[in-house]
Amino acid sequence: MSSIKEKFNQISPSEFFYSNRDLAGFSNPTRSLYTAVREFVENALDACDQMGILPEVQLTIKAVDPDKPDPKPYILTVKDNGPGIDAKHIPLAFGTVLYGSKFGLKQARGMFGLGATMAILYGQITTNKPVIVKSSNDAKIQNQFEILLDIQKNKPIIQKHTTKDVSKKGLSVSICLEGDYSKAGNKIRDYVYETSLITPYATITFDDPKGQKFHHPRFVKEIPPPPTIIRPHPHGIDVERIRRMIVESQFEIPTIDDAMIEKVRKDLGLSKQNLSFSAIMTKAKKKWKNLPRQVRVVIALMSFLKMDFEKLNKIRIEDIDVPNKKLYYWDFGESLSKTVEMDPESQYYKQLTNTVQGEPLTTFLTKRFQRVGPTTAVKFAEFAGFKPEKRMGTLTNEELVNLSDSLQKFEDFMAPDSSCLAPLGEEPLEKGIKKFFNPDFTAVVQRPPSAYSGFPFIVEMGIAYGGDIKSGGPHVYRYANRIPLLYDEGSDVVIKVVNDTDWGRYKVKGDPPFIIVSHICSTRIPYKTAGKENVADRQEIERELRLALQFLSRKLAAFMSKRGQAEMAKKRANLYAKYIPMIAEFCTELAGKKKEPNYKKILDDLEPVDIKQTESEPVEEEKPIENQ
Amino acid sequence: MKTNKNTAKEISKKAKEKQQTILDSLKNHGAKIYEDLENGQFPKFSIPSRSVSNIVYDKKLRQYILGNSTALRSAKNSAQLRSFTQLMWLAFFANRLTQEKKSSTLRDVYYSSQAFAIEFEDQSESDNIIVDLEAVTSRPREDFHIFPEERSSIFGDLNIEYTIPGYEGKTMNLSNHPDGYSIGPSLTTAELVDTSAEIVIAIEKGGLFTRFVEEQVDKKFKSIIINTGGQAPRSTRTLLKRLHDEMGLPVIILTDGDVYGEHIAMVIKSGSANAAHLRELTVPDAKWVGVWATDIEKYKLPTIPMTESDIKRCYDLQKDPRYESGIWKKELEVFLRLKRKAELEAFAKYGLTNITDKYLPQKLELAKSL
Ligand SMILES: Nc1ncnc2c1ncn2[C@@H]1O[C@H](COP(=O)(O)OP(=O)(O)OP(=O)(O)O)[C@@H](O)[C@H]1O
Ligand SMILES: [Mg+2]
């Protein structure tokens, strides 16, 4: 199995997205420049993450004609040190919409198989220039493509393809697009900056059109453990998805060509020998256990056809009519369609039935879904009103809908597996916050995995106070699957939860200098739009966010009251420093002395005050209060 | 002619001694604070508690006094630090005043503080600290040359000798000016030399005071007349006490015929709870001779109805141990029964001089038997 060679799936055409490009974040030159940067940077980081490579990403934006006023054409280039893409996949990956390798169930930044192509498409529409992709996946040869997109046909048009010797793996994408850097610059710089907080193991550089260079070196040397690909959870599935899974699970009748026959011979150990039909059958019976499925199907067909390899070579299977126990084939020699009866008692008949009608429901459930055991599968079948051995290939449309509904409703499935998630981890998160804000107080928490509609998710959150943080907080840094979310924060669930918090309750008052970093990880972030800017408020996610924030807020409250005490001590010290000398002055004259008493000792003995967070501070863990 | 029981020499010696004990007391307090600081300790001192629970009536002294409980004031307590410093400053300031024999008013104190970067939020805060100093030293503020603004006045044949700087040795007869003499720092600290008077009449109101001078009450009844101007200020009470103690003059008090008048008399006689930390302000033998509630009926005086607060004040005073017996108790009861009150001026109904011609002689006669 190659988890490394990503499986490319093409799932649907493009016109819809061309006319709905606003949804994907390409509404105007400002937003589009920003979105294009995001799409390519995120692809680069995804590619490195998946291969466990410490990412080095170089982002460059250059004005084609610097003297022109904005909006104007820019050349945007993003270069990475990732695995690159196999040359033959490049035109598809970058030249078609909804073509991606990330549909499998695991956490990634990319989700839709859309981002890169939309950016390229936008560039092409506004400047009529091709995308230039350079990729090397073997550190020897670099393939360079210039591609234009045929929007109607959702097809790439390769304008130029050259190769070149190189010594490093990696991919670089370069597009020319209409943008407005004077307006988008802030957001882009923020994006790069915030990305480096949530991707502390990446080195990101940005050369901006004004000649400024932003360098964010990695400050964590280990990549967080990569997520594993897992099967879907029954709650997170819909009719379309089941239909596709059934198609995949139904075994095709193998084409019986030379290659196939050669394979059967080899597996039976008969490469050189020409045995009779019955001798072949005897041999097959002996070896049955070790034979692959396809070979078994061929043997089963031969058993009814009563043919040896030579005869088999001259026919083509036309149809297997299981209910009527008939097998149709085309005889090349006689140019005739022929029929043979199949004996239903034969073990070979069963083999063919399996193949044609697909697996039984219970097998389908246990094999294709996570967290479903045989007992649960049988229980579910009863719940949904299916026979456990119901063949998946025989489901009517109605039954399919019923199955899908029942999968949603059945409550005895275990919670989704979260091994497909890759949160950053408390330690790197804390390290990042401390490095970025040099705060007086920091706390982080990673909530245990939870799930919404069958999709697992994890909430990570950090809170920091004081230090270099600007007042006027809380400033909220929102992340989802390691992507900073900078736009549309008004409608975001995280903002909602933060706004619902009564900070006075946590001793945070006035114009406080504090920040909240929120990171939601999921195989499916419930974004409100394909532009990936704000997260919808799913009840389960909202709950986890609340619990995380409450936990951190309580820690902050503990710090604040300590700090309050320290500030009081400081105020007291100031009072002493002000009044004790006065008292000394007055009592000296009263007592009729010449010299003032030595009161310095009193002031020096006052305890020094420190309002920084103490390292070993044990914060009491309280039971979370839930306010729904 | 009555002369001061003490000789002039004794008087000035006594005055000097008194000043010296005050200065010594301030010095001792200062030295203790100094020592604490020198030893690296937060200075502290104790002060008699002035909380209500610590104010008790002393039957023997016939006045309110502070009980035994004391409060510790420490410079370590940051909540007290500011008032501690204020008090230290005040002691320092009072020390200068006393040494230089300069007087100042309560308001002066409030403003003087600002020269030393001692902030008082308002005058009531500085007044409060002055009471603290009184409590710590058990001396009235006048001893530190701090005087209230309010003035009352005196008239009658009394010779005094000033002690204040610039007037030392000068004498004065207090019957030379018919408006009377205001009782200020110079009069309070003057020595009382001699008098032909045989009684002191303290009267609540300035209007009546003028009438009494006009009608020559001082001569007719051989009296010194004092206008207390309502509730008698401390300096007036001190003077009353000195006239009684040093010159051996009896003191009678005439007030309006209401509960407030009754209490004005009581304060002259036995002090107020507010000044429980101080002695030597009372004239326990002073007699209240009118206007009583019973006089209202007896003389058929024009009356005004008592207000809610008059009535409430009656009930409050009934709880005071000093009002548990004698005329004090009886008159309160009559006031409550009548629910009416009468002013001193009410006697004008019978002619302007009725009060001096008829009422006063009757009361003076009565006073002898009280
Ligand atoms: N820098 C890169 N290195 C390696 N593979 C890449 C790179 N950029 C893109 N790809 C491949 O091209 C595919 C298409 O990318 P695209 O951005 O269009 O979709 P996506 O990232 O899967 O989803 P999304 O629309 O959410 O971004 C990716 O799935 C990935 O397999
Ligand atoms: Mg992408």
Tab-separated table of N, CA and C in Angstrom, chain B residues 168-284:
chain	number	residue	atom	x	y	z
B	168	GLU	N	1.628	90.628	76.329
B	168	GLU	CA	1.939	90.113	77.663
B	168	GLU	C	1.903	91.249	78.691
B	169	GLY	N	1.181	91.003	79.765
B	169	GLY	CA	1.142	91.969	80.859
B	169	GLY	C	0.060	93.029	80.718
B	170	LYS	N	-0.475	93.178	79.517
B	170	LYS	CA	-1.543	94.157	79.317
B	170	LYS	C	-2.796	93.686	80.035
B	171	THR	N	-3.525	94.618	80.610
B	171	THR	CA	-4.767	94.221	81.269
B	171	THR	C	-5.950	94.855	80.584
B	172	MET	N	-7.121	94.344	80.914
B	172	MET	CA	-8.335	94.793	80.240
B	172	MET	C	-9.526	94.512	81.141
B	173	ASN	N	-10.452	95.429	81.156
B	173	ASN	CA	-11.703	95.185	81.873
B	173	ASN	C	-12.780	94.889	80.839
B	174	LEU	N	-13.486	93.806	81.049
B	174	LEU	CA	-14.412	93.327	80.023
B	174	LEU	C	-15.793	93.975	80.098
B	175	SER	N	-15.901	95.117	80.748
B	175	SER	CA	-17.199	95.812	80.734
B	175	SER	C	-17.097	97.143	80.018
B	176	ASN	N	-15.977	97.354	79.328
B	176	ASN	CA	-15.788	98.642	78.679
B	176	ASN	C	-16.482	98.765	77.337
B	177	HIS	N	-16.770	97.657	76.731
B	177	HIS	CA	-17.361	97.717	75.394
B	177	HIS	C	-18.695	96.984	75.368
B	178	PRO	N	-19.797	97.752	75.113
B	178	PRO	CA	-21.133	97.159	75.293
B	178	PRO	C	-21.482	96.016	74.336
B	179	ASP	N	-20.736	95.854	73.230
B	179	ASP	CA	-21.030	94.704	72.351
B	179	ASP	C	-20.455	93.409	72.923
B	180	GLY	N	-19.648	93.563	73.947
B	180	GLY	CA	-19.035	92.372	74.527
B	180	GLY	C	-17.716	92.065	73.864
B	181	TYR	N	-17.056	91.093	74.403
B	181	TYR	CA	-15.727	90.727	73.895
B	181	TYR	C	-15.777	89.310	73.354
B	182	SER	N	-15.204	89.136	72.191
B	182	SER	CA	-15.293	87.791	71.615
B	182	SER	C	-14.281	86.873	72.303
B	183	ILE	N	-14.702	85.654	72.533
B	183	ILE	CA	-13.863	84.700	73.267
B	183	ILE	C	-12.982	83.980	72.269
B	184	GLY	N	-11.808	84.536	72.044
B	184	GLY	CA	-10.868	83.936	71.097
B	184	GLY	C	-9.637	83.473	71.821
B	185	PRO	N	-8.603	83.156	71.042
B	185	PRO	CA	-7.373	82.621	71.646
B	185	PRO	C	-6.790	83.524	72.725
B	186	SER	N	-6.824	84.846	72.512
B	186	SER	CA	-6.150	85.707	73.474
B	186	SER	C	-6.899	85.737	74.803
B	187	LEU	N	-8.248	85.654	74.699
B	187	LEU	CA	-9.039	85.666	75.929
B	187	LEU	C	-8.956	84.324	76.644
B	188	THR	N	-8.921	83.296	75.874
B	188	THR	CA	-8.879	81.960	76.459
B	188	THR	C	-7.580	81.738	77.229
B	189	THR	N	-6.492	82.340	76.698
B	189	THR	CA	-5.205	82.106	77.345
B	189	THR	C	-4.855	83.207	78.357
B	190	ALA	N	-5.741	84.232	78.454
B	190	ALA	CA	-5.446	85.330	79.376
B	190	ALA	C	-5.584	84.870	80.827
B	191	GLU	N	-4.896	85.567	81.673
B	191	GLU	CA	-5.066	85.267	83.092
B	191	GLU	C	-6.266	86.036	83.612
B	192	LEU	N	-7.035	85.406	84.491
B	192	LEU	CA	-8.197	86.057	85.073
B	192	LEU	C	-7.715	86.705	86.373
B	193	VAL	N	-7.831	88.017	86.436
B	193	VAL	CA	-7.241	88.693	87.608
B	193	VAL	C	-8.270	88.870	88.733
B	194	ASP	N	-9.273	89.721	88.491
B	194	ASP	CA	-10.312	89.853	89.524
B	194	ASP	C	-11.629	90.309	88.925
B	195	THR	N	-12.677	90.236	89.731
B	195	THR	CA	-14.024	90.571	89.273
B	195	THR	C	-14.899	90.953	90.458
B	196	SER	N	-15.890	91.827	90.144
B	196	SER	CA	-16.852	92.144	91.189
B	196	SER	C	-18.101	91.275	91.057
B	197	ALA	N	-18.144	90.531	89.990
B	197	ALA	CA	-19.331	89.709	89.739
B	197	ALA	C	-19.423	88.569	90.733
B	198	GLU	N	-20.688	88.113	90.901
B	198	GLU	CA	-20.886	87.002	91.836
B	198	GLU	C	-21.497	85.786	91.146
B	199	ILE	N	-21.775	85.974	89.891
B	199	ILE	CA	-22.395	84.852	89.168
B	199	ILE	C	-22.080	84.984	87.668
B	200	VAL	N	-22.087	83.878	86.974
B	200	VAL	CA	-21.941	83.890	85.522
B	200	VAL	C	-23.266	83.439	84.923
B	201	ILE	N	-23.781	84.258	84.011
B	201	ILE	CA	-25.014	83.861	83.324
B	201	ILE	C	-24.656	83.521	81.873
B	202	ALA	N	-24.813	82.252	81.527
B	202	ALA	CA	-24.570	81.841	80.131
B	202	ALA	C	-25.909	81.823	79.429
B	203	ILE	N	-25.947	82.514	78.302
B	203	ILE	CA	-27.226	82.608	77.611
B	203	ILE	C	-27.040	82.147	76.175
B	204	GLU	N	-28.038	81.483	75.653
B	204	GLU	CA	-27.875	80.774	74.372
B	204	GLU	C	-27.799	81.716	73.179
B	205	LYS	N	-28.437	82.896	73.277
B	205	LYS	CA	-28.619	83.676	72.076
B	205	LYS	C	-28.035	85.083	72.131
B	206	GLY	N	-27.463	85.482	70.993
B	206	GLY	CA	-26.858	86.808	70.891
B	206	GLY	C	-27.842	87.936	71.147
B	207	GLY	N	-29.090	87.777	70.673
B	207	GLY	CA	-30.100	88.815	70.824
B	207	GLY	C	-30.374	89.105	72.298
B	208	LEU	N	-30.519	88.053	73.037
B	208	LEU	CA	-30.785	88.192	74.459
B	208	LEU	C	-29.571	88.746	75.193
B	209	PHE	N	-28.374	88.345	74.707
B	209	PHE	CA	-27.119	88.830	75.287
B	209	PHE	C	-27.096	90.364	75.217
B	210	THR	N	-27.424	90.894	74.057
B	210	THR	CA	-27.454	92.342	73.862
B	210	THR	C	-28.480	92.994	74.797
B	211	ARG	N	-29.667	92.355	74.886
B	211	ARG	CA	-30.700	92.881	75.782
B	211	ARG	C	-30.198	92.928	77.217
B	212	PHE	N	-29.522	91.828	77.612
B	212	PHE	CA	-29.037	91.732	78.993
B	212	PHE	C	-28.027	92.847	79.281
B	213	VAL	N	-27.138	93.134	78.264
B	213	VAL	CA	-26.160	94.205	78.461
B	213	VAL	C	-26.894	95.545	78.569
B	214	GLU	N	-27.867	95.765	77.656
B	214	GLU	CA	-28.643	96.977	77.645
B	214	GLU	C	-29.352	97.213	78.982
B	215	GLU	N	-29.900	96.131	79.478
B	215	GLU	CA	-30.665	96.227	80.720
B	215	GLU	C	-29.756	96.168	81.942
B	216	GLN	N	-28.426	96.173	81.668
B	216	GLN	CA	-27.431	96.190	82.726
B	216	GLN	C	-27.601	95.062	83.738
B	217	VAL	N	-27.863	93.923	83.171
B	217	VAL	CA	-27.977	92.722	84.008
B	217	VAL	C	-26.682	92.501	84.785
B	218	ASP	N	-25.558	92.920	84.150
B	218	ASP	CA	-24.276	92.725	84.815
B	218	ASP	C	-24.203	93.485	86.147
B	219	LYS	N	-24.773	94.669	86.085
B	219	LYS	CA	-24.711	95.479	87.313
B	219	LYS	C	-25.821	95.091	88.270
B	220	LYS	N	-27.048	94.972	87.693
B	220	LYS	CA	-28.199	94.702	88.543
B	220	LYS	C	-28.034	93.405	89.324
B	221	PHE	N	-27.421	92.436	88.635
B	221	PHE	CA	-27.349	91.123	89.302
B	221	PHE	C	-25.915	90.690	89.577
B	222	LYS	N	-24.960	91.650	89.489
B	222	LYS	CA	-23.540	91.366	89.718
B	222	LYS	C	-23.121	90.094	88.961
B	223	SER	N	-23.223	90.215	87.640
B	223	SER	CA	-22.971	88.997	86.854
B	223	SER	C	-22.046	89.247	85.667
B	224	ILE	N	-21.460	88.188	85.249
B	224	ILE	CA	-20.750	88.185	83.965
B	224	ILE	C	-21.675	87.475	82.992
B	225	ILE	N	-21.909	88.125	81.830
B	225	ILE	CA	-22.842	87.535	80.871
B	225	ILE	C	-22.030	86.917	79.726
B	226	ILE	N	-22.384	85.690	79.397
B	226	ILE	CA	-21.682	85.032	78.283
B	226	ILE	C	-22.703	84.553	77.263
B	227	ASN	N	-22.450	84.921	76.021
B	227	ASN	CA	-23.287	84.422	74.929
B	227	ASN	C	-22.625	83.163	74.379
B	228	THR	N	-23.311	82.043	74.494
B	228	THR	CA	-22.686	80.786	74.016
B	228	THR	C	-22.846	80.623	72.513
B	229	GLY	N	-23.724	81.414	71.927
B	229	GLY	CA	-23.960	81.280	70.476
B	229	GLY	C	-24.364	79.861	70.125
B	230	GLY	N	-25.470	79.438	70.709
B	230	GLY	CA	-25.900	78.058	70.490
B	230	GLY	C	-25.073	77.120	71.346
B	231	GLN	N	-24.728	75.990	70.768
B	231	GLN	CA	-23.891	75.010	71.480
B	231	GLN	C	-22.548	75.675	71.803
B	232	ALA	N	-22.169	75.689	73.082
B	232	ALA	CA	-20.977	76.444	73.485
B	232	ALA	C	-19.707	75.847	72.902
B	233	PRO	N	-18.892	76.696	72.265
B	233	PRO	CA	-17.622	76.193	71.764
B	233	PRO	C	-16.710	75.821	72.933
B	234	ARG	N	-15.673	75.042	72.595
B	234	ARG	CA	-14.806	74.540	73.645
B	234	ARG	C	-14.118	75.656	74.430
B	235	SER	N	-13.697	76.702	73.675
B	235	SER	CA	-12.982	77.774	74.362
B	235	SER	C	-13.904	78.442	75.393
B	236	THR	N	-15.190	78.540	75.049
B	236	THR	CA	-16.166	79.134	75.953
B	236	THR	C	-16.372	78.244	77.176
B	237	ARG	N	-16.415	76.967	76.910
B	237	ARG	CA	-16.594	76.024	78.013
B	237	ARG	C	-15.375	76.056	78.935
B	238	THR	N	-14.195	76.170	78.322
B	238	THR	CA	-12.984	76.263	79.142
B	238	THR	C	-13.027	77.527	80.012
B	239	LEU	N	-13.466	78.619	79.380
B	239	LEU	CA	-13.534	79.874	80.134
B	239	LEU	C	-14.551	79.770	81.274
B	240	LEU	N	-15.701	79.159	80.977
B	240	LEU	CA	-16.724	78.958	82.003
B	240	LEU	C	-16.152	78.169	83.175
B	241	LYS	N	-15.400	77.117	82.787
B	241	LYS	CA	-14.811	76.282	83.822
B	241	LYS	C	-13.825	77.086	84.687
B	242	ARG	N	-13.028	77.924	83.993
B	242	ARG	CA	-12.022	78.701	84.734
B	242	ARG	C	-12.690	79.742	85.640
B	243	LEU	N	-13.765	80.358	85.112
B	243	LEU	CA	-14.488	81.337	85.943
B	243	LEU	C	-15.032	80.652	87.191
B	244	HIS	N	-15.497	79.433	86.995
B	244	HIS	CA	-16.042	78.683	88.127
B	244	HIS	C	-14.925	78.228	89.070
B	245	ASP	N	-13.890	77.617	88.498
B	245	ASP	CA	-12.861	77.005	89.329
B	245	ASP	C	-11.908	78.041	89.938
B	246	GLU	N	-11.460	78.994	89.048
B	246	GLU	CA	-10.432	79.917	89.524
B	246	GLU	C	-11.025	81.100	90.286
B	247	MET	N	-12.200	81.587	89.821
B	247	MET	CA	-12.768	82.770	90.448
B	247	MET	C	-13.881	82.405	91.423
B	248	GLY	N	-14.214	81.142	91.450
B	248	GLY	CA	-15.231	80.676	92.394
B	248	GLY	C	-16.618	81.196	92.102
B	249	LEU	N	-16.947	81.407	90.815
B	249	LEU	CA	-18.271	81.926	90.459
B	249	LEU	C	-19.228	80.801	90.089
B	250	PRO	N	-20.454	80.846	90.612
B	250	PRO	CA	-21.447	79.865	90.151
B	250	PRO	C	-21.855	80.192	88.712
B	251	VAL	N	-22.296	79.181	88.005
B	251	VAL	CA	-22.685	79.366	86.598
B	251	VAL	C	-24.136	78.941	86.434
B	252	ILE	N	-24.952	79.844	85.871
B	252	ILE	CA	-26.306	79.411	85.509
B	252	ILE	C	-26.476	79.558	83.995
B	253	ILE	N	-27.399	78.777	83.457
B	253	ILE	CA	-27.558	78.723	82.000
B	253	ILE	C	-29.007	78.969	81.639
B	254	LEU	N	-29.186	79.865	80.672
B	254	LEU	CA	-30.520	80.154	80.152
B	254	LEU	C	-30.560	79.770	78.673
B	255	THR	N	-31.512	78.954	78.308
B	255	THR	CA	-31.612	78.539	76.898
B	255	THR	C	-33.033	78.675	76.446
B	256	ASP	N	-33.253	78.422	75.138
B	256	ASP	CA	-34.609	78.333	74.615
B	256	ASP	C	-35.322	77.187	75.318
B	257	GLY	N	-36.619	77.254	75.296
B	257	GLY	CA	-37.397	76.196	75.930
B	257	GLY	C	-37.653	75.054	74.967
B	258	ASP	N	-36.591	74.370	74.608
B	258	ASP	CA	-36.780	73.177	73.772
B	258	ASP	C	-35.686	72.164	74.100
B	259	VAL	N	-35.788	71.030	73.462
B	259	VAL	CA	-34.891	69.921	73.791
B	259	VAL	C	-33.434	70.277	73.455
B	260	TYR	N	-33.247	71.116	72.445
B	260	TYR	CA	-31.864	71.492	72.086
B	260	TYR	C	-31.275	72.402	73.153
B	261	GLY	N	-32.126	73.302	73.655
B	261	GLY	CA	-31.686	74.185	74.726
B	261	GLY	C	-31.290	73.385	75.958
B	262	GLU	N	-32.111	72.426	76.268
B	262	GLU	CA	-31.827	71.595	77.434
B	262	GLU	C	-30.465	70.927	77.283
B	263	HIS	N	-30.185	70.500	76.064
B	263	HIS	CA	-28.927	69.786	75.847
B	263	HIS	C	-27.723	70.736	75.826
B	264	ILE	N	-27.927	71.965	75.386
B	264	ILE	CA	-26.845	72.959	75.432
B	264	ILE	C	-26.383	73.128	76.883
B	265	ALA	N	-27.362	73.172	77.760
B	265	ALA	CA	-27.050	73.299	79.179
B	265	ALA	C	-26.298	72.063	79.674
B	266	MET	N	-26.763	70.909	79.228
B	266	MET	CA	-26.148	69.658	79.663
B	266	MET	C	-24.689	69.558	79.218
B	267	VAL	N	-24.395	70.015	78.002
B	267	VAL	CA	-23.030	69.917	77.493
B	267	VAL	C	-22.092	70.819	78.293
B	268	ILE	N	-22.582	72.004	78.658
B	268	ILE	CA	-21.754	72.882	79.488
B	268	ILE	C	-21.486	72.215	80.836
B	269	LYS	N	-22.504	71.543	81.332
B	269	LYS	CA	-22.417	70.913	82.642
B	269	LYS	C	-21.516	69.671	82.606
B	270	SER	N	-21.738	68.834	81.602
B	270	SER	CA	-21.021	67.552	81.683
B	270	SER	C	-20.435	67.077	80.348
B	271	GLY	N	-20.282	67.970	79.442
B	271	GLY	CA	-19.548	67.609	78.232
B	271	GLY	C	-20.389	66.852	77.216
B	272	SER	N	-19.759	66.559	76.070
B	272	SER	CA	-20.464	65.824	75.028
B	272	SER	C	-19.729	64.528	74.753
B	273	ALA	N	-20.458	63.594	74.186
B	273	ALA	CA	-19.841	62.308	73.860
B	273	ALA	C	-18.711	62.504	72.848
B	274	ASN	N	-18.822	63.490	72.003
B	274	ASN	CA	-17.785	63.771	71.008
B	274	ASN	C	-16.445	64.117	71.640
B	275	ALA	N	-16.515	64.715	72.837
B	275	ALA	CA	-15.278	65.134	73.481
B	275	ALA	C	-14.980	64.259	74.689
B	276	ALA	N	-15.416	62.997	74.589
B	276	ALA	CA	-15.216	62.087	75.716
B	276	ALA	C	-13.743	61.865	76.000
B	277	HIS	N	-12.879	62.154	75.020
B	277	HIS	CA	-11.447	61.938	75.231
B	277	HIS	C	-10.823	63.077	76.034
B	278	LEU	N	-11.605	64.116	76.329
B	278	LEU	CA	-11.047	65.279	77.021
B	278	LEU	C	-11.734	65.502	78.358
B	279	ARG	N	-10.949	65.923	79.337
B	279	ARG	CA	-11.540	66.357	80.617
B	279	ARG	C	-11.390	67.879	80.647
B	280	GLU	N	-11.698	68.471	81.815
B	280	GLU	CA	-11.453	69.898	82.037
B	280	GLU	C	-12.254	70.806	81.114
B	281	LEU	N	-13.298	70.249	80.523
B	281	LEU	CA	-14.142	71.100	79.689
B	281	LEU	C	-15.517	71.255	80.310
B	282	THR	N	-15.710	70.698	81.460
B	282	THR	CA	-17.060	70.663	82.023
B	282	THR	C	-17.165	71.509	83.293
B	283	VAL	N	-18.387	71.965	83.521
B	283	VAL	CA	-18.676	72.692	84.761
B	283	VAL	C	-19.801	71.927	85.456
B	284	PRO	N	-19.442	70.890	86.162
B	284	PRO	CA	-20.473	69.994	86.712
B	284	PRO	C	-21.472	70.713	87.616
